[in-house]
Every structure is written in structure tokens, then in C-alpha cells.
Coordinates of C-alpha atoms in Angstrom, one line a residue:
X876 CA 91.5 169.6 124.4
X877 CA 93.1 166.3 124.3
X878 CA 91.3 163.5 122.2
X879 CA 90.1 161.0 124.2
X880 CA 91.8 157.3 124.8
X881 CA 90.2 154.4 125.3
X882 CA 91.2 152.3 128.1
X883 CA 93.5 149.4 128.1
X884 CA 92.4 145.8 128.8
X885 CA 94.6 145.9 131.8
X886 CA 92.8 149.9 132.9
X887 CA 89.7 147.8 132.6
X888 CA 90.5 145.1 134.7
X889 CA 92.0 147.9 137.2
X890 CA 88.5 149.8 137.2
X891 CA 86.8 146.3 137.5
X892 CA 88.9 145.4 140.5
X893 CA 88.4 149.0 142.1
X894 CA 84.2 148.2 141.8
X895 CA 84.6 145.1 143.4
X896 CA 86.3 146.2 145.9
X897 CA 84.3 149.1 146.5
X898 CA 80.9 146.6 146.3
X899 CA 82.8 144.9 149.1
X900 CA 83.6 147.5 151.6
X901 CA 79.9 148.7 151.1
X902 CA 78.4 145.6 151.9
X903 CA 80.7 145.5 155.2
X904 CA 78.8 148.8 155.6
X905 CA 75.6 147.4 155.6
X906 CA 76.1 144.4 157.0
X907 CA 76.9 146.1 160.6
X908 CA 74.1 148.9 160.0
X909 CA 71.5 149.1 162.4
X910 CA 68.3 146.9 160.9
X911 CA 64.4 147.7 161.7
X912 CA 61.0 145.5 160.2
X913 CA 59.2 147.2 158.3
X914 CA 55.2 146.5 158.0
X915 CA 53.8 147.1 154.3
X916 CA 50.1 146.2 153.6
X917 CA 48.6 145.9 149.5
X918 CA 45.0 146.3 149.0
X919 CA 43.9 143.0 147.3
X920 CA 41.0 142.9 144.4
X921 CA 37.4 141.1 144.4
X922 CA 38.3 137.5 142.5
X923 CA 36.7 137.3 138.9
X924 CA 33.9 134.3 138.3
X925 CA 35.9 132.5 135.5
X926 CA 39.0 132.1 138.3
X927 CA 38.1 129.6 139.8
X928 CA 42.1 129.6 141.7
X929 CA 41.4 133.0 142.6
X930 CA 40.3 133.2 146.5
X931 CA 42.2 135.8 148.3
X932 CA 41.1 135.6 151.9
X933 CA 42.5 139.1 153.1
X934 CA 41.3 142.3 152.3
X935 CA 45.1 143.5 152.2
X936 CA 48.4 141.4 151.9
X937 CA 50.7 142.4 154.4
X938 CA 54.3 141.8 153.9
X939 CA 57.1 142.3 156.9
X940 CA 60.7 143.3 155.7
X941 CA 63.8 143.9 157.3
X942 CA 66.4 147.2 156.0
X943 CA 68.8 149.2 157.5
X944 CA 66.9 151.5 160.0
X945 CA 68.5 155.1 158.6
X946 CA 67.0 154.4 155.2
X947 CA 67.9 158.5 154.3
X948 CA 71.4 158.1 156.4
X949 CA 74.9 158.3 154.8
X950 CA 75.5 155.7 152.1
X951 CA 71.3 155.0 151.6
X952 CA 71.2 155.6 147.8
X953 CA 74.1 153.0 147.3
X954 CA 72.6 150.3 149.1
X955 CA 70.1 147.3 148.6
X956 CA 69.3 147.0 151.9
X957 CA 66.4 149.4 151.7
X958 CA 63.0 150.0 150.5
X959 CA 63.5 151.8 147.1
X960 CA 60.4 153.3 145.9
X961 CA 59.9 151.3 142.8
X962 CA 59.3 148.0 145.2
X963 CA 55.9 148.8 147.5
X964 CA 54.6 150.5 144.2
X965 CA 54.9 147.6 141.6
X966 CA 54.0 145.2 144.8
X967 CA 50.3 147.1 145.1
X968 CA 50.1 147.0 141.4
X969 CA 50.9 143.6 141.2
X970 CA 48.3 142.6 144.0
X971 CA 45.2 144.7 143.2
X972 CA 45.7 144.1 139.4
X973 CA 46.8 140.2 140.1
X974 CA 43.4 138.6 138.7
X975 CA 43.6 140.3 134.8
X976 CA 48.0 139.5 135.3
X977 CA 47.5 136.0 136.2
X978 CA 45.3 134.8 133.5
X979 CA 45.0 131.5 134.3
X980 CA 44.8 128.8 136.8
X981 CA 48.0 127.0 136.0
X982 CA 50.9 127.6 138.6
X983 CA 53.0 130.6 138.4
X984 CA 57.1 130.9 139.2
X985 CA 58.3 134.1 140.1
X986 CA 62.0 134.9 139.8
X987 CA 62.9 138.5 141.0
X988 CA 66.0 139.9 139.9
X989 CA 67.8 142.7 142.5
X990 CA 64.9 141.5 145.3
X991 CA 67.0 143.7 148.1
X992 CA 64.7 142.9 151.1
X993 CA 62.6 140.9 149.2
X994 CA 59.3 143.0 149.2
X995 CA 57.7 141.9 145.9
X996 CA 58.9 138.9 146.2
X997 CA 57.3 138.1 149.3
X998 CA 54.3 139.4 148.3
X999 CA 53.5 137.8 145.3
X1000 CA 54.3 134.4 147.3
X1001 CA 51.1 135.1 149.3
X1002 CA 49.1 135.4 145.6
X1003 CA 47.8 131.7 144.2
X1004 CA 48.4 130.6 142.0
X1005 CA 51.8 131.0 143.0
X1006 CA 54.3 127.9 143.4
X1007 CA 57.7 129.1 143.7
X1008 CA 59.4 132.3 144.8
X1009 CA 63.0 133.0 143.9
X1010 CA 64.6 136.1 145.2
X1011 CA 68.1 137.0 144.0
X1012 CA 70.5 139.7 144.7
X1013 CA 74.2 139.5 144.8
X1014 CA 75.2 141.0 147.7
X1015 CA 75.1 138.4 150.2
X1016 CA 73.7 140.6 153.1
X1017 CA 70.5 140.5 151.7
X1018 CA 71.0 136.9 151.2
X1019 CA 70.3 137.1 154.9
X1020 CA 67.4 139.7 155.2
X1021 CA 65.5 137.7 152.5
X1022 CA 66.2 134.3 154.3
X1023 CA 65.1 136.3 157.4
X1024 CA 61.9 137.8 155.8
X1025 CA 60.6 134.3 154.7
X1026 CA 61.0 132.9 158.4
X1027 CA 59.5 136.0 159.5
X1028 CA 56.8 136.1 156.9
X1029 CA 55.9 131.9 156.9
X1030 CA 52.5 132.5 158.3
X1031 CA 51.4 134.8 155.7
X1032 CA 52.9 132.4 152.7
X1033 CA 50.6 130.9 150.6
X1034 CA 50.5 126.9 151.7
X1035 CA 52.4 125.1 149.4
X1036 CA 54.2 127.9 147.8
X1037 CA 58.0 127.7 148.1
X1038 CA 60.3 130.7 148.7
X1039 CA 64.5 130.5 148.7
X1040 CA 66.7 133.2 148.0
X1041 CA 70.0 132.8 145.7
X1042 CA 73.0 134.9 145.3
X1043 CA 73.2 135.9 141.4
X1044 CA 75.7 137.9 139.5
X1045 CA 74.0 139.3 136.1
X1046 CA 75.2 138.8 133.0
X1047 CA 76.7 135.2 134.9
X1048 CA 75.5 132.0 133.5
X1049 CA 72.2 131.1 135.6
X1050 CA 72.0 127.6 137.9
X1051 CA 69.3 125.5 135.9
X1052 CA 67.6 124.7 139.1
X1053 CA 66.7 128.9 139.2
X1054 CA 64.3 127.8 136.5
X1055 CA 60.8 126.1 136.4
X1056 CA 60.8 122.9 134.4
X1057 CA 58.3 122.3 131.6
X1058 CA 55.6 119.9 132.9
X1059 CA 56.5 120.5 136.4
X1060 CA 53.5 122.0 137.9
X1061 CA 51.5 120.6 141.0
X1062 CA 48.7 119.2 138.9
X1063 CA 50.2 118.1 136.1
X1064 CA 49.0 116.8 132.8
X1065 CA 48.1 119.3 129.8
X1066 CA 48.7 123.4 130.0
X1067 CA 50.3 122.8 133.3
X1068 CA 53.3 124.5 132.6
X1069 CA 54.4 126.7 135.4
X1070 CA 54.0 130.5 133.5
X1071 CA 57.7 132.1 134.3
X1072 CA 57.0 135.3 135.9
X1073 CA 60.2 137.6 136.2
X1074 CA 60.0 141.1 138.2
X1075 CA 62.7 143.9 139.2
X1076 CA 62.2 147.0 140.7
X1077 CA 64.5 149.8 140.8
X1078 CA 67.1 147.9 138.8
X1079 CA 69.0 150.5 136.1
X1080 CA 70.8 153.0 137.9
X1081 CA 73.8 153.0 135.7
X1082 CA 74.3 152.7 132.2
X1083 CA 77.0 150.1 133.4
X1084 CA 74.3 147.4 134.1
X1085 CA 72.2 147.3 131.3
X1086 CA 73.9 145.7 129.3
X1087 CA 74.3 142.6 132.3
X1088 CA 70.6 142.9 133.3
X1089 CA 68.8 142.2 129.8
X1090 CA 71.3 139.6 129.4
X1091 CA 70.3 137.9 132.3
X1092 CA 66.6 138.0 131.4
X1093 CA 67.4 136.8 128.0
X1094 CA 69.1 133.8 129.2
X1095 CA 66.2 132.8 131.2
X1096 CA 63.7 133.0 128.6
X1097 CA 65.1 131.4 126.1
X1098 CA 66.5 128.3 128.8
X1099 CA 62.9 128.1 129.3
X1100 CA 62.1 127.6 125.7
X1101 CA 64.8 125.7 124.7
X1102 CA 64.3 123.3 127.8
X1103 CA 60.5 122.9 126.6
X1104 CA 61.8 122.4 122.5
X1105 CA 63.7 119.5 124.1
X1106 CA 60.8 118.2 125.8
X1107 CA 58.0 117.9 123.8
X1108 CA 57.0 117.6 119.7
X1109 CA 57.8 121.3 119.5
X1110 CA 55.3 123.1 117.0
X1111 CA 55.4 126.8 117.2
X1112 CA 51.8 126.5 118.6
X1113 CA 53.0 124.2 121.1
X1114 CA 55.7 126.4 122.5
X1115 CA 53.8 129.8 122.7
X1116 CA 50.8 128.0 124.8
X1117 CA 53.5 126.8 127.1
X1118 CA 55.9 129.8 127.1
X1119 CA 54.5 132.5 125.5
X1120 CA 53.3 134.0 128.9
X1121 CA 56.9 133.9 130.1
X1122 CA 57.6 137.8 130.5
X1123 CA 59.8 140.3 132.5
X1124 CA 58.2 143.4 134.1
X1125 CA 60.4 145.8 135.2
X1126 CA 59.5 148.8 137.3
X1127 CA 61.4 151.9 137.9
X1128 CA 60.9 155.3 139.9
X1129 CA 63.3 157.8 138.3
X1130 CA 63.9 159.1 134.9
X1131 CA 66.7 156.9 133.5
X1132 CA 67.6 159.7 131.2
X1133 CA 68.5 160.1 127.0
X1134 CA 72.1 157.9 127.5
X1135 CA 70.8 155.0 129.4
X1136 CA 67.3 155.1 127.2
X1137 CA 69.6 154.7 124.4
X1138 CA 71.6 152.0 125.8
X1139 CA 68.5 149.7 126.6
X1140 CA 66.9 150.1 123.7
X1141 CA 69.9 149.1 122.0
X1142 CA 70.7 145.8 123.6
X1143 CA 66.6 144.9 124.0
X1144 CA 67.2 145.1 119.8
X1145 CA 70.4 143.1 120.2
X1146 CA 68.9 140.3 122.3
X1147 CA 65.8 140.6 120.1
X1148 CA 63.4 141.0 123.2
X1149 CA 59.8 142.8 122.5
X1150 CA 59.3 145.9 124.6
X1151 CA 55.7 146.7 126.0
X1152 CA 54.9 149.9 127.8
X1153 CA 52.4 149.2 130.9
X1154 CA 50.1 152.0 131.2
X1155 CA 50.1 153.7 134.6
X1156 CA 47.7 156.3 134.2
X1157 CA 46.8 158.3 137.7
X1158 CA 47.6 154.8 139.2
X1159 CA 48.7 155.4 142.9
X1160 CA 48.7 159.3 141.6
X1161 CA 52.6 158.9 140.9
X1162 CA 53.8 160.1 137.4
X1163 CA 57.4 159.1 137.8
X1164 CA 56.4 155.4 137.9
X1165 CA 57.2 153.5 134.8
X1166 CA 56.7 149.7 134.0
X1167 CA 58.1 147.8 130.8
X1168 CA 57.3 144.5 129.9
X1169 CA 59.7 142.2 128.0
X1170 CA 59.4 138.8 126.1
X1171 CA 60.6 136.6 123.5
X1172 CA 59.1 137.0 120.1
X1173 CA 57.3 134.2 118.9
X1174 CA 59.5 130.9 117.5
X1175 CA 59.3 130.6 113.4
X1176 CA 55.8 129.3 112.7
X1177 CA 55.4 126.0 110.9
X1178 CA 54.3 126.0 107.0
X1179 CA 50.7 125.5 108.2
X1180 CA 48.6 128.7 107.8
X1181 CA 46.2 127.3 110.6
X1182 CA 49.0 127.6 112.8
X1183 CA 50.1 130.5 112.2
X1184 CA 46.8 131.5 113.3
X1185 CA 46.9 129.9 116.8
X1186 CA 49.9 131.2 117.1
X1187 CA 49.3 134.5 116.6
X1188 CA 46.2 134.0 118.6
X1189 CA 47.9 132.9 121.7
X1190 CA 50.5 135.9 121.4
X1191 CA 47.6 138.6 121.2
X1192 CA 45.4 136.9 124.1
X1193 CA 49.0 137.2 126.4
X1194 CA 49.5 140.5 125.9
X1195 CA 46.4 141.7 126.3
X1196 CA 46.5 140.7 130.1
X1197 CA 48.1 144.0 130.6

């Protein structure tokens, strides 16, 4: 057998080229492929007494989507123009479990990587207390059934919650406008700090796009942080009450398999992201489902033990919403 030869810089532009192009021609694809609106409804929970916030006035959240009508047609399994499984099933855990995930009564920005139709999305914008909704995908075909969606959809919003859509590459440097602003939340004042909330569903199908996906995440997070540190007298204390919360929760509906488990786990170590496993026990009576929840570790504490403490405090009381 011949030993095998890495590729030249100029065979990996080649193969680069030949993706894109490919990317392109399918997107052609979908763009003249039949469409059909789909109806999906999530059973909502009973609020809690200590959120106050928390007054759902549905029994179920209903979300409309548009996809490609042959969802099991030719070309289905390469496409984001469809309802993959992953997106109704973290969208009704989401919803019925939104009461213990919120946590609080400050404002919440969602930023949905891969949104695709823009399901969860959608559905978390009916959810208080919700501000601001921001679906991204880079094909630019569901640029237009996400823009179409929140028309469709307007009724069912939440009032005063914004949705947009936005074309993003991973692993490509993020606009600063994708991401909430310390201090910026409707009320203002004191642990108003919009809670950055990012979701995907679906997402690794390829061991390809790991690496591009948990790079994206990363950059977020710490854009958040660092925009805060440059913002305020920034004591380790200070930043975990106002970003500590900040998290990505991915959900997938296949086995990802021993290669691409290896591959995450070993740029989640690179970008020094903490991993959480979201138990989903019997839920919805799928066992494929699996959920993972990532976030910055904490910033260096200060020299004072006492806040070390709070900071430690504040860590444990955030993951323990899940």
C-alpha cells in the first residue's frame, strides 16, 4: 500500500473551491424547490411563583415554518431547508422546561447558529423574557425562509421582542452588532444584563465543521466578556453575575461517532470551553437525542477569599438551572 500524502496548500485550496462550488449549486437546488408551511405546536409549562416575568398565555406555542415540500426527496439530507429532527425536539424542551432555563427576570438574547427555517428560533421569540432573536445560517435561501417566517409568525411574537435573520459563515469574524451589549436591557440599571443565550440543532454532520463551529461560539463568549471587562470595574464577581449565564446548548439527533467525538473534545479543550451533559432521560421517549451545554470558565478570581466565594457561588447556582 502506498503511504499516504498530505495535500498541498494549492490541493487544499482546489478541494475548498470544489465545496464552494458545490454549496452553490445546491443552494440553486433549493432555492427553486417546491416550499410548503409547516404548523408545529410546543406544550408550554405552569409559571413558577418566584417569576414574576413568567406569564405564558397559551397552553402550546405554535410556530409556522416554511421548507422545501419533499422533505424525504432527492438531495433532503444535504439541505437546510428542512425540518431536521434535532429542531422541534430541543424547541419542546426549551418551552416546557423554559421556567427552571430562564432563571431570571432580566432579558434574554438568543443567537441561533445553523437556524435553517428558523424553528427554535421562532419559538423561543414567543418566550419572555425574550428581547432579541438572531437567526443565522449561511446559505442565503434560508435568509429568505427565516425573513419569511417572522412576517408569517408576527402575530405570535412576543411584543417587544425583536427577530432578524443574518447570513454567517463560521469560524468568520462575527459583526459586533450580532451581539447583546452589557447594560443594554429594556429596564436597565443593576443585573440587567441581557443573559446571552446561544442554541443549534443538528449542527455536526462532518468532522470538517467542528473545528469552525466551536470557534464561532468561542468568539462570542468571550466578545461578550471582554465587551463587559471594558465596561465596568471588572471584578471576577462582577463579570460571572453579568456573564456567567452566557452558554451554548447544542442539540443533536444522530450518533456523531468515535472520530468526530474525538475531534470536539479536542478543540472544546483547545478553546478551553466547559462541557455539560443535559440529561434527557425518557424525555419525549427518544434515546438518540443528546444536548451539550458549553461556557466559559470563570475569569481568575481576585486575591479576596470572599470573592472567590461569590464567584464560585454564582457559577454553581447557573449550572444548576439545568
Amino acid at each position: 500500500m502506498a503511504p499516504a500524502q498530505s495535500l498541498r496548500p494549492s490541493d487544499k485550496v482546489k478541494n475548498e473551491e470544489d465545496d464552494q462550488d458545490l454549496a452553490a449549486l445546491g443552494f440553486l437546488f433549493d432555492a427553486a424547490a417546491a416550499k410548503a408551511w409547516i404548523k408545529h405546536a410546543f406544550p408550554t409549562s405552569p409559571p413558577s411563583s418566584h417569576q414574576s416575568n413568567y406569564r405564558p398565555a397559551l397552553k402550546s406555542i405554535e410556530v409556522e415554518v416554511q421548507v422545501i415540500d419533499d422533505e424525504d426527496g432527492p438531495g433532503a439530507l444535504q439541505t437546510g431547508q428542512r425540518t431536521w429532527p434535532a429542531a422541534p425536539f430541543m424547541a419542546d424542551y426549551l418551552v416546557r422546561h423554559w421556567k427552571r432555563i430562564a432563571g431570571r427576570d432580566g432579558p434574554i438574547h438568543v443567537l441561533e447558529l445553523g437556524a435553517g427555517c428558523g424553528l427554535l428560533g421562532l419559538a423561543l421569540a414567543q418566550l419572555p423574557p425574550v428581547e432579541h432573536v438572531i437567526m443565522t445560517d449561511h446559505d442565503p435561501g434560508t435568509m429568505v425562509l427565516i425573513r419569511e417566517g417572522i412576517a408569517r409568525n408576527h402575530a405570535r411574537i412576543r411584543e417587544g421582542t425583536r427577530c432578524e435573520a443574518a447570513l454567517v459563515e463560521w469560524g468568520g469574524e462575527m459583526d459586533a452588532c450580532l451581539l447583546p451589549k452589557p447594560g443594554h436591557g429594556k429596564e436597565g440599571g443593576k443585573d440587567k444584563t441581557p443573559v446571552l443565550l446561544i442554541v443549534g440543532s443538528d449542527l455536526i454532520y462532518s468532522v470538517d465543521v467542528v473545528a469552525s463551529l466551536f470557534e464561532t461560539v468561542s468568539r462570542v463568549l468571550r466578545k461578550r466578556r471582554e465587551g463587559f471587562e471594558a465596561t465596568v470595574t471588572a471584578t471576577a464577581t462582577a463579570i460571572v453575575a453579568a456573564t456567567g449565564s452566557d452558554k451554548f446548548l447544542l442539540c443533536g439527533s444522530f450518533v456523531l461517532g468515535a472520530v468526530i467525538d474525538r475531534k470536539v473534545e479536542e478543540v472544546v479543550n483547545r478553546l478551553k470551553l466547559q462541557q455539560e451533559i443535559v440529561s434527557l432521560d425518557d424525555e419525549m421517549g427518544n434515546k438518540e437525542m443528546w444536548m451539550h451545554v458549553y461556557t466559559l470558565p470563570p475569569p481568575p478570581p481576585s486575591p479576596s477569599s470572599r470573592e472567590q466565594g461569590q464567584t464560585k457561588s454564582l457559577l454553581n447556582q447557573n449550572f444548576a438551572n439545568w
